[in-house]
mmCIF file with all atom_site columns, C-alpha atoms in Angstrom:
data_model
loop_
_atom_site.group_PDB
_atom_site.id
_atom_site.type_symbol
_atom_site.label_atom_id
_atom_site.label_alt_id
_atom_site.label_comp_id
_atom_site.label_asym_id
_atom_site.label_entity_id
_atom_site.label_seq_id
_atom_site.pdbx_PDB_ins_code
_atom_site.Cartn_x
_atom_site.Cartn_y
_atom_site.Cartn_z
_atom_site.occupancy
_atom_site.B_iso_or_equiv
_atom_site.pdbx_formal_charge
_atom_site.auth_seq_id
_atom_site.auth_comp_id
_atom_site.auth_asym_id
_atom_site.auth_atom_id
_atom_site.pdbx_PDB_model_num
ATOM 1  C CA . MET A 1 1  ? 101.959 37.012 -270.257 1.00 48.00 ? 1  MET A CA 1
ATOM 2  C CA . ASP A 1 2  ? 98.407  35.748 -269.801 1.00 54.00 ? 2  ASP A CA 1
ATOM 3  C CA . HIS A 1 3  ? 95.705  38.371 -270.343 1.00 61.00 ? 3  HIS A CA 1
ATOM 4  C CA . HIS A 1 4  ? 92.212  37.627 -269.127 1.00 71.00 ? 4  HIS A CA 1
ATOM 5  C CA . SER A 1 5  ? 89.261  39.571 -270.424 1.00 79.00 ? 5  SER A CA 1
ATOM 6  C CA . SER A 1 6  ? 86.865  41.056 -267.931 1.00 80.00 ? 6  SER A CA 1
ATOM 7  C CA . PRO A 1 7  ? 83.668  39.099 -267.451 1.00 80.00 ? 7  PRO A CA 1
ATOM 8  C CA . GLN A 1 8  ? 80.489  40.539 -268.898 1.00 82.00 ? 8  GLN A CA 1
ATOM 9  C CA . ILE A 1 9  ? 78.114  41.177 -266.025 1.00 86.00 ? 9  ILE A CA 1
ATOM 10 C CA . SER A 1 10 ? 74.401  41.865 -266.279 1.00 91.00 ? 10 SER A CA 1
ATOM 11 C CA . SER A 1 11 ? 72.600  42.502 -263.021 1.00 96.00 ? 11 SER A CA 1
ATOM 12 C CA . PHE A 1 12 ? 68.860  42.925 -262.616 1.00 97.00 ? 12 PHE A CA 1
ATOM 13 C CA . VAL A 1 13 ? 66.540  43.965 -259.819 1.00 98.00 ? 13 VAL A CA 1
ATOM 14 C CA . LEU A 1 14 ? 63.073  42.434 -259.927 1.00 97.00 ? 14 LEU A CA 1
ATOM 15 C CA . ARG A 1 15 ? 60.163  43.892 -258.003 1.00 97.00 ? 15 ARG A CA 1
ATOM 16 C CA . PHE A 1 16 ? 56.939  41.892 -257.703 1.00 93.00 ? 16 PHE A CA 1
ATOM 17 C CA . VAL A 1 17 ? 53.662  43.421 -256.519 1.00 92.00 ? 17 VAL A CA 1
ATOM 18 C CA . GLN A 1 18 ? 50.734  41.186 -255.637 1.00 86.00 ? 18 GLN A CA 1
ATOM 19 C CA . ASP A 1 19 ? 47.418  43.026 -255.710 1.00 83.00 ? 19 ASP A CA 1
ATOM 20 C CA . GLU A 1 20 ? 44.389  41.676 -253.925 1.00 79.00 ? 20 GLU A CA 1
ATOM 21 C CA . PRO A 1 21 ? 41.800  40.215 -256.299 1.00 75.00 ? 21 PRO A CA 1
ATOM 22 C CA . ILE A 1 22 ? 38.590  42.129 -256.879 1.00 77.00 ? 22 ILE A CA 1
ATOM 23 C CA . ASN A 1 23 ? 36.527  39.001 -256.194 1.00 79.00 ? 23 ASN A CA 1
ATOM 24 C CA . LEU A 1 24 ? 37.446  36.573 -253.434 1.00 74.00 ? 24 LEU A CA 1
ATOM 25 C CA . THR A 1 25 ? 37.313  33.660 -255.902 1.00 75.00 ? 25 THR A CA 1
ATOM 26 C CA . ASP A 1 26 ? 39.844  35.226 -258.312 1.00 75.00 ? 26 ASP A CA 1
ATOM 27 C CA . GLN A 1 27 ? 43.604  34.676 -258.251 1.00 74.00 ? 27 GLN A CA 1
ATOM 28 C CA . PRO A 1 28 ? 45.683  37.583 -256.917 1.00 69.00 ? 28 PRO A CA 1
ATOM 29 C CA . LEU A 1 29 ? 46.947  39.891 -259.660 1.00 81.00 ? 29 LEU A CA 1
ATOM 30 C CA . VAL A 1 30 ? 50.725  39.950 -260.029 1.00 84.00 ? 30 VAL A CA 1
ATOM 31 C CA . ARG A 1 31 ? 52.731  42.672 -261.719 1.00 92.00 ? 31 ARG A CA 1
ATOM 32 C CA . GLY A 1 32 ? 56.237  43.917 -261.414 1.00 96.00 ? 32 GLY A CA 1
ATOM 33 C CA . SER A 1 33 ? 59.172  45.805 -262.788 1.00 98.00 ? 33 SER A CA 1
ATOM 34 C CA . ILE A 1 34 ? 62.666  44.813 -263.801 1.00 98.00 ? 34 ILE A CA 1
ATOM 35 C CA . ARG A 1 35 ? 65.687  47.107 -263.860 1.00 98.00 ? 35 ARG A CA 1
ATOM 36 C CA . HIS A 1 36 ? 69.026  46.502 -265.548 1.00 98.00 ? 36 HIS A CA 1
ATOM 37 C CA . ILE A 1 37 ? 71.586  47.840 -263.083 1.00 97.00 ? 37 ILE A CA 1
ATOM 38 C CA . GLN A 1 38 ? 74.375  48.665 -265.540 1.00 95.00 ? 38 GLN A CA 1
ATOM 39 C CA . THR A 1 39 ? 72.175  50.894 -267.763 1.00 96.00 ? 39 THR A CA 1
ATOM 40 C CA . ASP A 1 40 ? 69.437  51.870 -265.284 1.00 97.00 ? 40 ASP A CA 1
ATOM 41 C CA . GLN A 1 41 ? 66.808  50.898 -267.880 1.00 98.00 ? 41 GLN A CA 1
ATOM 42 C CA . GLU A 1 42 ? 63.549  49.701 -266.377 1.00 98.00 ? 42 GLU A CA 1
ATOM 43 C CA . ARG A 1 43 ? 60.398  48.027 -267.687 1.00 98.00 ? 43 ARG A CA 1
ATOM 44 C CA . ALA A 1 44 ? 57.087  47.213 -266.050 1.00 97.00 ? 44 ALA A CA 1
ATOM 45 C CA . PHE A 1 45 ? 55.552  43.799 -266.726 1.00 95.00 ? 45 PHE A CA 1
ATOM 46 C CA . THR A 1 46 ? 52.391  41.843 -266.020 1.00 92.00 ? 46 THR A CA 1
ATOM 47 C CA . GLN A 1 47 ? 53.635  38.598 -267.561 1.00 90.00 ? 47 GLN A CA 1
ATOM 48 C CA . TRP A 1 48 ? 56.936  36.846 -266.870 1.00 89.00 ? 48 TRP A CA 1
ATOM 49 C CA . ALA A 1 49 ? 57.633  36.557 -270.622 1.00 91.00 ? 49 ALA A CA 1
ATOM 50 C CA . ASP A 1 50 ? 57.888  40.356 -270.809 1.00 94.00 ? 50 ASP A CA 1
ATOM 51 C CA . ALA A 1 51 ? 60.584  40.363 -268.107 1.00 94.00 ? 51 ALA A CA 1
ATOM 52 C CA . VAL A 1 52 ? 62.477  37.611 -269.948 1.00 91.00 ? 52 VAL A CA 1
ATOM 53 C CA . ASP A 1 53 ? 62.287  39.593 -273.206 1.00 93.00 ? 53 ASP A CA 1
ATOM 54 C CA . PHE A 1 54 ? 63.766  42.588 -271.393 1.00 96.00 ? 54 PHE A CA 1
ATOM 55 C CA . MET A 1 55 ? 66.669  40.497 -270.050 1.00 94.00 ? 55 MET A CA 1
ATOM 56 C CA . ARG A 1 56 ? 67.372  39.110 -273.523 1.00 92.00 ? 56 ARG A CA 1
ATOM 57 C CA . GLN A 1 57 ? 68.455  42.611 -274.580 1.00 93.00 ? 57 GLN A CA 1
ATOM 58 C CA . PHE A 1 58 ? 71.438  42.402 -272.233 1.00 93.00 ? 58 PHE A CA 1
ATOM 59 C CA . ILE A 1 59 ? 72.370  38.710 -272.107 1.00 89.00 ? 59 ILE A CA 1
ATOM 60 C CA . PRO A 1 60 ? 74.069  37.066 -275.112 1.00 82.00 ? 60 PRO A CA 1
ATOM 61 C CA . ALA A 1 61 ? 71.735  34.690 -276.972 1.00 82.00 ? 61 ALA A CA 1
ATOM 62 C CA . GLU A 1 62 ? 74.050  31.681 -276.577 1.00 79.00 ? 62 GLU A CA 1
ATOM 63 C CA . ILE A 1 63 ? 74.032  32.053 -272.784 1.00 75.00 ? 63 ILE A CA 1
ATOM 64 C CA . PHE A 1 64 ? 70.243  32.312 -272.754 1.00 70.00 ? 64 PHE A CA 1
ATOM 65 C CA . ALA A 1 65 ? 69.910  29.230 -274.984 1.00 73.00 ? 65 ALA A CA 1
ATOM 66 C CA . GLU A 1 66 ? 72.258  27.182 -272.764 1.00 69.00 ? 66 GLU A CA 1
ATOM 67 C CA . SER A 1 67 ? 70.337  28.232 -269.656 1.00 67.00 ? 67 SER A CA 1
ATOM 68 C CA . LEU A 1 68 ? 67.017  27.159 -271.182 1.00 63.00 ? 68 LEU A CA 1
ATOM 69 C CA . LYS A 1 69 ? 68.542  23.846 -272.284 1.00 67.00 ? 69 LYS A CA 1
ATOM 70 C CA . ASN A 1 70 ? 69.822  23.157 -268.757 1.00 65.00 ? 70 ASN A CA 1
ATOM 71 C CA . ASP A 1 71 ? 66.421  23.997 -267.249 1.00 63.00 ? 71 ASP A CA 1
ATOM 72 C CA . GLY A 1 72 ? 64.831  21.368 -269.501 1.00 60.00 ? 72 GLY A CA 1
ATOM 73 C CA . GLU A 1 73 ? 67.186  18.687 -268.180 1.00 53.00 ? 73 GLU A CA 1
ATOM 74 C CA . ARG A 1 74 ? 66.019  19.027 -264.578 1.00 49.00 ? 74 ARG A CA 1
#
């Protein structure tokens, strides 16, 4: 009998908010929040690296490393 393990699933909802700049010559300010669906944990971020750090808590390191490697090959 062949037993298959259930896949590990991590789902996230990302919300981006773009605020108007104070000065017309400035770039718009971007901020957001990310929520892990399975645990309902949420974190606000102003830099993408903070959102990635949050996801790393839930995604196995070897999957993250493989994903980054594949992105570099494009």
